[in-house]
Amino acid sequence: MASTATDALLQQVHRIHDIGRALSVLSWDREVNMPKAGDSARVQQMTTLRQLLHQFATSDDYGAAIESAAAELDGLPEDDDRRCLIRVLRRDYDRSRKLPEAFVLELSRVGAVAWTVWKQAREDNDFSNFQPHLSRLVELQREMAGLYGYEQDPYDALLDGYEEGARAAQVGAVFAAVKAATVPLLEAIAERGRSIDDSLLHQPFPVAGQEAFARHVGAVVGYDFARGHLGTAVHPFATVFDRNDARITTRWYPDFLSPSLFGTLHECGHAMYEQGTAEALARTPLGRGCSSGIHESQSRMIENLVGRSRVFWRAHFPSLQAQFPQQLGQADAEAFYRAINKVQPSLIRVEADELTYNLHIILRFELEQAMLSGDLPAGDLPGAWRDGMQRLLGVAPPDDREGCLQDVHWSGASFGYFPTYALGNLHAAQMFEAALASDPAVGLDLAAGRTDALLGWLREQVHRHGRKFSPDTLIERATGRPLGHEAFVRYVTSKFSDLYGLA
Ligand code: ZN
């Protein structure tokens, strides 16, 4: 075959992709295996690769190669893989070129110091040490929004980096609707809901048994271990080197079952997404998840809509019981189902139940916007946090460690990321409804504790497309309508009214 401009571009794309994935291997190894003493050498290796990546990905030559191939591919259908690739390459190239190298270096320097200071500040429960770093990070984020450019709201420029095309105004409207439906439901549960006992989750559970069951349940939901790997990490994550090498990590608490169980299901959802991307998209930026919000929808779907459902545990509680006969021998599937769905307004986002989780996100979204607009100086953050928690969840943290210092995101210069967690919950509910409506086999399968038909739908509608479409286009193609709050509200209203006997 004659060499074309597209072939020449693909060579460059593959090179950039391979360096990026090699960086991921170094980073995964750093979190999972590396002795602490290896850190300074590892940081040097990673910095060198990052510089190389930046050079290749922003070069004039690369930009010209994208345009030559674009001219050659003009006229192909809009959903053709190569047309979609050009769209994504242009977007990524333009965004990277908008940030001068000096700015990128400054942001990475400030972020690295801020992260170290934040870790210590959280440990010492001392916000004042972190405050000047947070102020500087907010300034840099404002500058970055200006460099990227925006039409109405500087926040849009940051959000767009995680959720292509999302706008603060539209996200704010959807969140307001979620809040309006969630708060009365929480009040009803507090006032007249029956009480739920979750003590059976808090017992000694030997880690070896937890790991055995995590492997079992991961395989049950469809994670392909032959193309995956389960490791241990303090902060669990999924990382992908290729669609045939999508790894997960989890953490083990010797006296609490939920973190390993639901952490594993969550990360399996992320990794299964990547395992399901089309082979033809491999070694390009299309061979990965569409956006942070769509990615989170896949993890949340497996963790919550499947993994916290009554039908799932009716089928699989006996295996869990067999793993832990002493701890769970006297319990039944229904008691377990109730325990894992207990609703309790609490201080820590990552421990929140399905109903209160989005309120934690709404708070962070409001505060990020206020900091970015200048309405909220960094020094006023702890107070604003406490007031917001009281207003949204009716609980206030006794200190900043359990308040505004709990999350890593801001110290890592990730502003605009938080909303994608809640968007993921909404996407998941809307997709789940559409999958059930598309084919009776989906519901029949789930009722028997199997995910084959659901996974088939996800593979077809979501996974195989990788990053070909924007989140808006993807959800519209998959479910027939734009993202809304309705499916999520229906889901939680029905589930929790039943659980708490409100109906
Ligand atoms: Zn996740």
Short mmCIF file of C-alpha atoms and ligand atoms in Angstrom, two decimals:
data_model
loop_
_atom_site.label_atom_id
_atom_site.label_comp_id
_atom_site.label_asym_id
_atom_site.label_seq_id
_atom_site.Cartn_x
_atom_site.Cartn_y
_atom_site.Cartn_z
CA MET A 1 0.00 0.00 0.00
CA ALA A 2 1.28 3.44 -0.89
CA SER A 3 2.31 5.56 2.02
CA THR A 4 -0.12 8.38 2.69
CA ALA A 5 -0.29 11.48 4.88
CA THR A 6 -2.53 9.49 7.23
CA ASP A 7 0.07 6.72 7.57
CA ALA A 8 2.72 9.33 8.31
CA LEU A 9 0.51 10.93 10.95
CA LEU A 10 -0.24 7.56 12.54
CA GLN A 11 3.47 6.92 13.01
CA GLN A 12 3.70 10.10 15.06
CA VAL A 13 0.48 9.30 16.93
CA HIS A 14 1.77 5.84 17.88
CA ARG A 15 5.06 7.26 19.10
CA ILE A 16 3.31 9.82 21.32
CA HIS A 17 0.89 7.17 22.55
CA ASP A 18 3.63 4.69 23.43
CA ILE A 19 5.58 7.27 25.43
CA GLY A 20 2.40 8.18 27.32
CA ARG A 21 1.66 4.56 28.17
CA ALA A 22 5.27 3.93 29.20
CA LEU A 23 4.86 6.86 31.60
CA SER A 24 1.77 5.14 32.99
CA VAL A 25 3.76 1.96 33.61
CA LEU A 26 6.39 3.91 35.54
CA SER A 27 3.69 5.67 37.52
CA TRP A 28 1.77 2.44 38.29
CA ASP A 29 4.97 0.74 39.41
CA ARG A 30 5.79 3.73 41.61
CA GLU A 31 2.44 3.39 43.42
CA VAL A 32 2.30 -0.40 43.63
CA ASN A 33 5.80 -1.95 43.73
CA MET A 34 8.64 0.56 43.96
CA PRO A 35 10.74 0.82 47.13
CA LYS A 36 10.53 4.35 48.55
CA ALA A 37 14.27 4.84 47.96
CA GLY A 38 13.69 4.65 44.22
CA ASP A 39 11.60 7.78 44.15
CA SER A 40 14.07 10.45 43.08
CA ALA A 41 15.39 8.36 40.17
CA ARG A 42 11.82 7.55 39.16
CA VAL A 43 10.80 11.21 39.18
CA GLN A 44 13.77 12.00 36.89
CA GLN A 45 12.80 9.23 34.47
CA MET A 46 9.23 10.41 34.39
CA THR A 47 10.19 14.05 33.91
CA THR A 48 12.39 13.15 30.94
CA LEU A 49 9.60 11.19 29.29
CA ARG A 50 7.11 13.98 29.99
CA GLN A 51 9.37 16.53 28.31
CA LEU A 52 9.77 14.27 25.32
CA LEU A 53 6.03 13.78 25.15
CA HIS A 54 5.40 17.52 25.34
CA GLN A 55 7.92 18.22 22.57
CA PHE A 56 6.40 15.68 20.20
CA ALA A 57 2.80 16.54 21.01
CA THR A 58 3.19 20.30 20.47
CA SER A 59 5.67 20.40 17.55
CA ASP A 60 4.89 22.36 14.38
CA ASP A 61 5.68 19.22 12.45
CA TYR A 62 2.99 17.27 14.27
CA GLY A 63 0.42 20.02 13.70
CA ALA A 64 1.24 20.01 9.99
CA ALA A 65 0.92 16.22 9.85
CA ILE A 66 -2.55 16.42 11.42
CA GLU A 67 -3.67 18.97 8.81
CA SER A 68 -2.23 17.01 5.86
CA ALA A 69 -4.06 13.89 6.97
CA ALA A 70 -7.23 15.92 7.60
CA ALA A 71 -7.18 17.14 4.01
CA GLU A 72 -6.71 13.59 2.79
CA LEU A 73 -9.63 12.28 4.90
CA ASP A 74 -12.03 15.09 4.09
CA GLY A 75 -15.31 13.65 2.82
CA LEU A 76 -15.35 10.51 4.95
CA PRO A 77 -18.50 9.97 7.05
CA GLU A 78 -18.54 11.86 10.33
CA ASP A 79 -18.39 8.74 12.50
CA ASP A 80 -15.50 7.17 10.57
CA ASP A 81 -12.66 6.22 12.94
CA ARG A 82 -10.14 8.36 11.08
CA ARG A 83 -12.39 11.44 10.95
CA CYS A 84 -13.01 11.11 14.68
CA LEU A 85 -9.29 10.71 15.27
CA ILE A 86 -8.57 13.98 13.46
CA ARG A 87 -11.20 15.77 15.58
CA VAL A 88 -9.62 14.53 18.82
CA LEU A 89 -6.03 15.14 17.68
CA ARG A 90 -6.86 18.73 16.71
CA ARG A 91 -8.55 19.32 20.05
CA ASP A 92 -5.65 17.89 22.08
CA TYR A 93 -3.03 19.65 19.96
CA ASP A 94 -4.78 23.04 20.22
CA ARG A 95 -5.18 22.74 23.96
CA SER A 96 -1.54 21.75 24.53
CA ARG A 97 -0.28 24.56 22.30
CA LYS A 98 -2.26 27.16 24.24
CA LEU A 99 -0.13 26.68 27.35
CA PRO A 100 3.40 28.13 27.06
CA GLU A 101 6.11 25.80 28.29
CA ALA A 102 7.09 28.21 31.07
CA PHE A 103 3.51 28.12 32.37
CA VAL A 104 3.35 24.32 32.31
CA LEU A 105 6.64 24.12 34.23
CA GLU A 106 5.46 26.68 36.81
CA LEU A 107 2.15 24.88 37.32
CA SER A 108 3.87 21.54 37.74
CA ARG A 109 6.41 23.03 40.18
CA VAL A 110 3.75 24.80 42.28
CA GLY A 111 1.54 21.69 42.17
CA ALA A 112 4.33 19.37 43.34
CA VAL A 113 5.14 21.60 46.34
CA ALA A 114 1.45 22.18 47.13
CA TRP A 115 0.80 18.44 47.15
CA THR A 116 3.58 17.79 49.69
CA VAL A 117 2.42 20.68 51.87
CA TRP A 118 -1.22 19.53 51.63
CA LYS A 119 -0.31 16.00 52.77
CA GLN A 120 1.44 17.37 55.84
CA ALA A 121 -1.28 19.99 56.48
CA ARG A 122 -3.91 17.28 56.42
CA GLU A 123 -1.92 15.14 58.82
CA ASP A 124 -1.37 18.10 61.16
CA ASN A 125 -4.90 19.40 60.65
CA ASP A 126 -3.41 22.80 59.83
CA PHE A 127 -5.05 24.58 56.92
CA SER A 128 -3.02 27.77 57.39
CA ASN A 129 0.11 26.08 55.98
CA PHE A 130 -1.71 25.02 52.84
CA GLN A 131 -3.57 28.31 52.33
CA PRO A 132 -0.86 30.31 50.46
CA HIS A 133 -0.28 27.36 48.11
CA LEU A 134 -3.99 27.07 47.42
CA SER A 135 -4.15 30.82 46.68
CA ARG A 136 -1.31 30.48 44.19
CA LEU A 137 -2.91 27.43 42.57
CA VAL A 138 -6.20 29.30 42.14
CA GLU A 139 -4.32 32.21 40.49
CA LEU A 140 -2.66 29.78 38.11
CA GLN A 141 -5.97 28.09 37.32
CA ARG A 142 -7.47 31.49 36.51
CA GLU A 143 -4.51 32.20 34.25
CA MET A 144 -4.89 28.79 32.62
CA ALA A 145 -8.57 29.41 31.93
CA GLY A 146 -7.54 32.65 30.20
CA LEU A 147 -4.93 30.84 28.11
CA TYR A 148 -7.40 28.18 27.02
CA GLY A 149 -10.08 30.80 26.41
CA TYR A 150 -13.79 30.65 27.19
CA GLU A 151 -17.02 32.33 26.21
CA GLN A 152 -18.85 33.01 29.46
CA ASP A 153 -17.33 31.46 32.51
CA PRO A 154 -13.62 30.79 33.19
CA TYR A 155 -14.72 27.59 34.93
CA ASP A 156 -15.86 26.25 31.55
CA ALA A 157 -12.29 26.23 30.25
CA LEU A 158 -11.17 23.98 33.12
CA LEU A 159 -14.21 21.69 33.10
CA ASP A 160 -13.76 21.17 29.37
CA GLY A 161 -10.39 19.53 30.07
CA TYR A 162 -12.15 16.65 31.83
CA GLU A 163 -15.57 16.69 30.21
CA GLU A 164 -15.44 17.90 26.63
CA GLY A 165 -18.18 20.42 25.89
CA ALA A 166 -19.59 20.57 29.44
CA ARG A 167 -20.48 24.05 30.71
CA ALA A 168 -20.78 25.22 34.32
CA ALA A 169 -24.24 26.74 33.78
CA GLN A 170 -25.69 23.54 32.36
CA VAL A 171 -24.01 21.34 34.99
CA GLY A 172 -25.25 23.72 37.71
CA ALA A 173 -28.84 23.38 36.47
CA VAL A 174 -28.70 19.57 36.47
CA PHE A 175 -27.12 19.56 39.94
CA ALA A 176 -29.85 21.88 41.25
CA ALA A 177 -32.47 19.38 40.09
CA VAL A 178 -30.59 16.50 41.75
CA LYS A 179 -30.36 18.48 44.98
CA ALA A 180 -34.06 19.38 44.87
CA ALA A 181 -34.97 15.68 44.65
CA THR A 182 -32.35 14.35 47.07
CA VAL A 183 -32.80 16.65 50.05
CA PRO A 184 -36.51 15.84 50.70
CA LEU A 185 -35.75 12.12 50.31
CA LEU A 186 -32.98 12.40 52.92
CA GLU A 187 -35.32 14.28 55.24
CA ALA A 188 -37.99 11.61 54.84
CA ILE A 189 -35.45 8.87 55.62
CA ALA A 190 -34.27 10.72 58.73
CA GLU A 191 -37.81 11.40 59.94
CA ARG A 192 -39.71 8.23 59.19
CA GLY A 193 -37.37 5.71 57.60
CA ARG A 194 -36.85 2.39 59.36
CA SER A 195 -33.41 1.96 60.86
CA ILE A 196 -30.77 -0.10 59.09
CA ASP A 197 -28.08 -2.04 60.91
CA ASP A 198 -24.80 -2.34 59.01
CA SER A 199 -22.73 -3.90 61.81
CA LEU A 200 -22.30 -7.14 59.86
CA LEU A 201 -19.91 -5.27 57.51
CA HIS A 202 -17.76 -4.22 60.46
CA GLN A 203 -16.23 -7.49 61.67
CA PRO A 204 -12.81 -9.06 61.29
CA PHE A 205 -12.54 -10.21 57.64
CA PRO A 206 -9.17 -11.88 56.92
CA VAL A 207 -7.52 -10.14 53.98
CA ALA A 208 -6.79 -13.39 52.14
CA GLY A 209 -10.51 -14.16 52.09
CA GLN A 210 -11.33 -10.62 50.94
CA GLU A 211 -8.87 -10.97 48.09
CA ALA A 212 -10.25 -14.34 47.04
CA PHE A 213 -13.76 -12.94 46.96
CA ALA A 214 -12.66 -9.76 45.14
CA ARG A 215 -11.22 -11.94 42.39
CA HIS A 216 -14.37 -14.01 42.26
CA VAL A 217 -16.76 -11.07 42.10
CA GLY A 218 -14.58 -9.21 39.58
CA ALA A 219 -14.81 -12.18 37.23
CA VAL A 220 -18.57 -12.44 37.87
CA VAL A 221 -19.21 -8.87 36.67
CA GLY A 222 -17.08 -9.40 33.57
CA TYR A 223 -13.58 -8.11 34.30
CA ASP A 224 -11.19 -10.15 32.16
CA PHE A 225 -8.33 -11.17 34.46
CA ALA A 226 -6.41 -12.68 31.53
CA ARG A 227 -6.09 -9.09 30.25
CA GLY A 228 -5.91 -7.52 33.71
CA HIS A 229 -4.23 -7.56 37.08
CA LEU A 230 -5.30 -6.90 40.67
CA GLY A 231 -2.78 -5.10 42.91
CA THR A 232 -2.85 -3.25 46.22
CA ALA A 233 -2.70 0.54 46.66
CA VAL A 234 -3.57 3.00 49.42
CA HIS A 235 -5.75 5.02 47.04
CA PRO A 236 -7.29 2.51 44.62
CA PHE A 237 -7.23 3.25 40.91
CA ALA A 238 -7.42 1.59 37.52
CA THR A 239 -4.64 2.10 35.01
CA VAL A 240 -4.44 1.05 31.42
CA PHE A 241 -1.40 0.30 29.30
CA ASP A 242 -3.41 -1.26 26.50
CA ARG A 243 -6.88 -2.73 26.01
CA ASN A 244 -5.21 -6.09 26.71
CA ASP A 245 -3.53 -4.84 29.88
CA ALA A 246 -6.03 -2.93 32.02
CA ARG A 247 -5.05 -3.17 35.69
CA ILE A 248 -6.82 -2.36 38.92
CA THR A 249 -5.79 -1.84 42.51
CA THR A 250 -7.75 -2.08 45.70
CA ARG A 251 -7.20 -1.72 49.45
CA TRP A 252 -7.93 -4.12 52.28
CA TYR A 253 -9.29 -3.21 55.72
CA PRO A 254 -9.01 -6.19 58.07
CA ASP A 255 -12.21 -5.27 59.94
CA PHE A 256 -14.41 -3.65 57.29
CA LEU A 257 -15.57 -5.46 54.17
CA SER A 258 -16.95 -2.62 52.03
CA PRO A 259 -13.77 -0.83 50.85
CA SER A 260 -12.23 -3.87 49.15
CA LEU A 261 -15.51 -5.21 47.84
CA PHE A 262 -16.96 -2.04 46.35
CA GLY A 263 -13.55 -0.58 45.55
CA THR A 264 -12.83 -3.65 43.44
CA LEU A 265 -16.20 -3.49 41.67
CA HIS A 266 -15.67 0.22 41.00
CA GLU A 267 -12.22 -0.21 39.47
CA CYS A 268 -13.40 -3.26 37.51
CA GLY A 269 -16.00 -0.99 35.89
CA HIS A 270 -13.28 1.44 34.81
CA ALA A 271 -11.01 -1.33 33.51
CA MET A 272 -13.81 -3.21 31.70
CA TYR A 273 -14.55 -0.01 29.77
CA GLU A 274 -10.97 0.07 28.47
CA GLN A 275 -10.90 -3.68 27.82
CA GLY A 276 -13.96 -3.15 25.62
CA THR A 277 -12.56 -0.44 23.34
CA ALA A 278 -12.27 -1.51 19.71
CA GLU A 279 -8.98 -3.09 18.66
CA ALA A 280 -8.87 -0.73 15.65
CA LEU A 281 -8.53 2.27 17.97
CA ALA A 282 -5.49 0.91 19.84
CA ARG A 283 -2.33 3.05 20.02
CA THR A 284 -4.30 6.23 19.34
CA PRO A 285 -6.01 8.72 21.68
CA LEU A 286 -9.34 7.15 20.64
CA GLY A 287 -8.47 3.84 22.32
CA ARG A 288 -9.46 5.03 25.78
CA GLY A 289 -12.49 6.27 27.69
CA CYS A 290 -14.50 9.17 26.32
CA SER A 291 -14.24 11.56 29.30
CA SER A 292 -13.88 11.53 33.08
CA GLY A 293 -17.67 11.61 33.54
CA ILE A 294 -18.37 8.77 31.11
CA HIS A 295 -15.53 6.77 32.67
CA GLU A 296 -17.04 7.27 36.10
CA SER A 297 -20.42 6.15 34.78
CA GLN A 298 -18.94 2.75 33.98
CA SER A 299 -17.38 2.31 37.41
CA ARG A 300 -20.51 3.53 39.18
CA MET A 301 -22.72 1.27 37.11
CA ILE A 302 -20.81 -1.82 38.20
CA GLU A 303 -20.27 -0.66 41.79
CA ASN A 304 -23.77 0.65 42.50
CA LEU A 305 -26.47 -0.18 39.96
CA VAL A 306 -25.21 -3.77 39.72
CA GLY A 307 -23.09 -4.26 42.85
CA ARG A 308 -25.46 -2.69 45.35
CA SER A 309 -28.62 -4.22 43.90
CA ARG A 310 -30.85 -6.70 45.67
CA VAL A 311 -30.89 -9.14 42.74
CA PHE A 312 -27.12 -9.28 42.57
CA TRP A 313 -26.79 -10.33 46.22
CA ARG A 314 -29.67 -12.75 46.06
CA ALA A 315 -27.52 -14.61 43.55
CA HIS A 316 -24.06 -14.06 45.04
CA PHE A 317 -24.50 -13.77 48.81
CA PRO A 318 -24.16 -17.57 49.21
CA SER A 319 -20.61 -17.44 47.76
CA LEU A 320 -19.71 -14.57 50.08
CA GLN A 321 -21.14 -16.55 52.99
CA ALA A 322 -19.10 -19.58 51.96
CA GLN A 323 -16.00 -17.36 52.00
CA PHE A 324 -16.83 -15.98 55.46
CA PRO A 325 -19.01 -18.57 57.23
CA GLN A 326 -18.15 -17.34 60.73
CA GLN A 327 -18.89 -13.70 60.00
CA LEU A 328 -21.90 -14.05 57.69
CA GLY A 329 -23.23 -17.54 58.32
CA GLN A 330 -26.21 -16.26 60.30
CA ALA A 331 -27.04 -13.36 57.97
CA ASP A 332 -29.16 -13.42 54.82
CA ALA A 333 -28.98 -11.68 51.45
CA GLU A 334 -31.64 -9.15 52.37
CA ALA A 335 -29.85 -8.05 55.54
CA PHE A 336 -26.63 -7.73 53.55
CA TYR A 337 -28.40 -5.71 50.83
CA ARG A 338 -29.73 -3.32 53.48
CA ALA A 339 -26.38 -2.97 55.20
CA ILE A 340 -24.50 -2.04 52.03
CA ASN A 341 -27.11 0.60 51.18
CA LYS A 342 -27.39 2.36 54.52
CA VAL A 343 -27.88 6.10 54.02
CA GLN A 344 -26.08 8.36 56.44
CA PRO A 345 -25.06 11.99 55.86
CA SER A 346 -21.37 11.96 56.68
CA LEU A 347 -18.25 14.10 56.43
CA ILE A 348 -16.10 12.16 53.98
CA ARG A 349 -16.93 12.08 50.27
CA VAL A 350 -15.29 8.76 49.42
CA GLU A 351 -17.31 6.99 52.13
CA ALA A 352 -20.64 8.54 51.12
CA ASP A 353 -23.69 6.47 50.12
CA GLU A 354 -25.39 6.78 46.73
CA LEU A 355 -27.88 9.36 47.94
CA THR A 356 -25.59 11.81 49.74
CA TYR A 357 -22.59 11.44 47.41
CA ASN A 358 -23.73 14.03 44.88
CA LEU A 359 -24.25 16.62 47.62
CA HIS A 360 -20.55 16.35 48.48
CA ILE A 361 -19.81 17.07 44.82
CA ILE A 362 -22.25 19.97 44.60
CA LEU A 363 -20.47 21.61 47.55
CA ARG A 364 -17.05 21.28 45.88
CA PHE A 365 -18.44 22.55 42.57
CA GLU A 366 -19.88 25.65 44.27
CA LEU A 367 -16.67 26.34 46.18
CA GLU A 368 -14.43 25.87 43.15
CA GLN A 369 -16.50 28.34 41.16
CA ALA A 370 -16.43 30.86 44.01
CA MET A 371 -12.64 30.54 44.39
CA LEU A 372 -12.08 30.90 40.68
CA SER A 373 -14.30 33.97 40.34
CA GLY A 374 -12.53 35.59 43.28
CA ASP A 375 -15.67 35.63 45.47
CA LEU A 376 -14.10 33.21 47.93
CA PRO A 377 -10.53 33.96 49.06
CA ALA A 378 -8.60 30.79 49.96
CA GLY A 379 -8.48 31.89 53.61
CA ASP A 380 -12.28 31.72 53.84
CA LEU A 381 -12.48 28.18 52.48
CA PRO A 382 -12.68 26.30 55.83
CA GLY A 383 -15.63 28.38 57.00
CA ALA A 384 -17.41 28.18 53.66
CA TRP A 385 -16.90 24.42 53.71
CA ARG A 386 -18.45 24.04 57.16
CA ASP A 387 -21.41 26.25 56.24
CA GLY A 388 -21.95 24.32 52.99
CA MET A 389 -21.84 20.93 54.71
CA GLN A 390 -24.37 22.12 57.27
CA ARG A 391 -26.64 23.53 54.56
CA LEU A 392 -26.45 20.55 52.19
CA LEU A 393 -25.96 17.56 54.49
CA GLY A 394 -26.84 18.79 57.96
CA VAL A 395 -23.45 17.81 59.38
CA ALA A 396 -20.36 19.95 59.90
CA PRO A 397 -16.76 18.74 60.26
CA PRO A 398 -15.09 19.25 63.64
CA ASP A 399 -11.83 20.14 61.86
CA ASP A 400 -10.32 20.77 58.41
CA ARG A 401 -8.82 17.31 58.12
CA GLU A 402 -12.37 15.99 57.83
CA GLY A 403 -13.37 19.15 55.99
CA CYS A 404 -11.68 21.08 53.19
CA LEU A 405 -8.35 19.20 53.47
CA GLN A 406 -9.81 15.73 52.79
CA ASP A 407 -9.43 15.54 48.99
CA VAL A 408 -6.21 15.51 46.98
CA HIS A 409 -7.63 17.22 43.86
CA TRP A 410 -7.01 20.91 44.54
CA SER A 411 -3.47 20.31 45.80
CA GLY A 412 -2.80 18.46 42.55
CA ALA A 413 -4.06 21.47 40.56
CA SER A 414 -7.17 19.60 39.38
CA PHE A 415 -9.92 22.23 39.34
CA GLY A 416 -13.06 21.38 37.40
CA TYR A 417 -12.67 17.63 37.96
CA PHE A 418 -15.15 17.12 40.85
CA PRO A 419 -18.37 17.58 38.81
CA THR A 420 -17.44 14.58 36.66
CA TYR A 421 -18.02 12.24 39.63
CA ALA A 422 -21.66 13.30 39.92
CA LEU A 423 -22.09 13.45 36.13
CA GLY A 424 -20.90 9.83 36.15
CA ASN A 425 -23.73 8.87 38.53
CA LEU A 426 -26.28 10.55 36.27
CA HIS A 427 -24.88 9.01 33.09
CA ALA A 428 -24.86 5.58 34.75
CA ALA A 429 -28.53 5.76 35.73
CA GLN A 430 -29.58 7.02 32.29
CA MET A 431 -27.60 4.29 30.51
CA PHE A 432 -28.87 1.60 32.85
CA GLU A 433 -32.49 2.56 32.13
CA ALA A 434 -31.82 2.59 28.39
CA ALA A 435 -30.11 -0.82 28.52
CA LEU A 436 -33.05 -2.34 30.43
CA ALA A 437 -35.53 -0.85 27.95
CA SER A 438 -33.55 -2.01 24.93
CA ASP A 439 -33.78 -5.75 25.56
CA PRO A 440 -35.62 -7.88 28.15
CA ALA A 441 -32.54 -10.12 28.36
CA VAL A 442 -30.70 -7.35 30.26
CA GLY A 443 -33.18 -7.45 33.15
CA LEU A 444 -33.53 -11.24 33.09
CA ASP A 445 -29.79 -11.65 33.25
CA LEU A 446 -29.41 -9.18 36.11
CA ALA A 447 -32.23 -10.90 38.00
CA ALA A 448 -30.13 -14.07 37.85
CA GLY A 449 -27.00 -12.23 39.02
CA ARG A 450 -25.39 -12.13 35.57
CA THR A 451 -24.15 -9.06 33.69
CA ASP A 452 -23.60 -10.60 30.22
CA ALA A 453 -26.46 -8.83 28.45
CA LEU A 454 -25.80 -5.52 30.21
CA LEU A 455 -22.13 -5.75 29.32
CA GLY A 456 -23.10 -6.57 25.74
CA TRP A 457 -25.14 -3.36 25.59
CA LEU A 458 -22.31 -1.33 27.15
CA ARG A 459 -19.76 -2.81 24.75
CA GLU A 460 -21.95 -1.93 21.78
CA GLN A 461 -23.15 1.53 22.87
CA VAL A 462 -20.22 2.83 24.91
CA HIS A 463 -17.02 0.80 25.24
CA ARG A 464 -16.11 0.01 21.65
CA HIS A 465 -16.32 3.70 20.64
CA GLY A 466 -13.53 4.72 23.01
CA ARG A 467 -13.05 8.45 22.66
CA LYS A 468 -14.54 8.71 19.15
CA PHE A 469 -17.47 10.86 20.26
CA SER A 470 -17.87 13.74 22.71
CA PRO A 471 -19.75 12.85 25.94
CA ASP A 472 -22.89 14.67 24.68
CA THR A 473 -22.90 12.76 21.42
CA LEU A 474 -22.18 9.45 23.11
CA ILE A 475 -25.02 9.68 25.65
CA GLU A 476 -27.45 10.88 23.00
CA ARG A 477 -26.53 8.01 20.65
CA ALA A 478 -26.72 5.46 23.47
CA THR A 479 -29.90 6.59 25.22
CA GLY A 480 -31.72 8.73 22.66
CA ARG A 481 -31.58 11.93 24.73
CA PRO A 482 -29.17 14.41 26.28
CA LEU A 483 -27.94 13.87 29.84
CA GLY A 484 -30.54 14.74 32.48
CA HIS A 485 -31.21 14.19 36.17
CA GLU A 486 -34.47 12.26 35.68
CA ALA A 487 -33.22 8.66 35.45
CA PHE A 488 -31.00 9.09 38.50
CA VAL A 489 -33.83 10.64 40.51
CA ARG A 490 -36.19 7.81 39.52
CA TYR A 491 -33.54 5.25 40.49
CA VAL A 492 -32.72 6.61 43.95
CA THR A 493 -36.33 7.49 44.77
CA SER A 494 -37.55 4.01 44.03
CA LYS A 495 -34.61 2.20 45.62
CA PHE A 496 -34.43 4.17 48.86
CA SER A 497 -38.20 4.56 49.34
CA ASP A 498 -38.39 0.78 49.26
CA LEU A 499 -35.34 0.26 51.48
CA TYR A 500 -36.54 2.69 54.12
CA GLY A 501 -40.21 1.75 53.90
CA LEU A 502 -41.32 5.22 52.76
CA ALA A 503 -43.72 4.17 50.05
ZN ZN B 1 -13.75 6.13 39.56
#
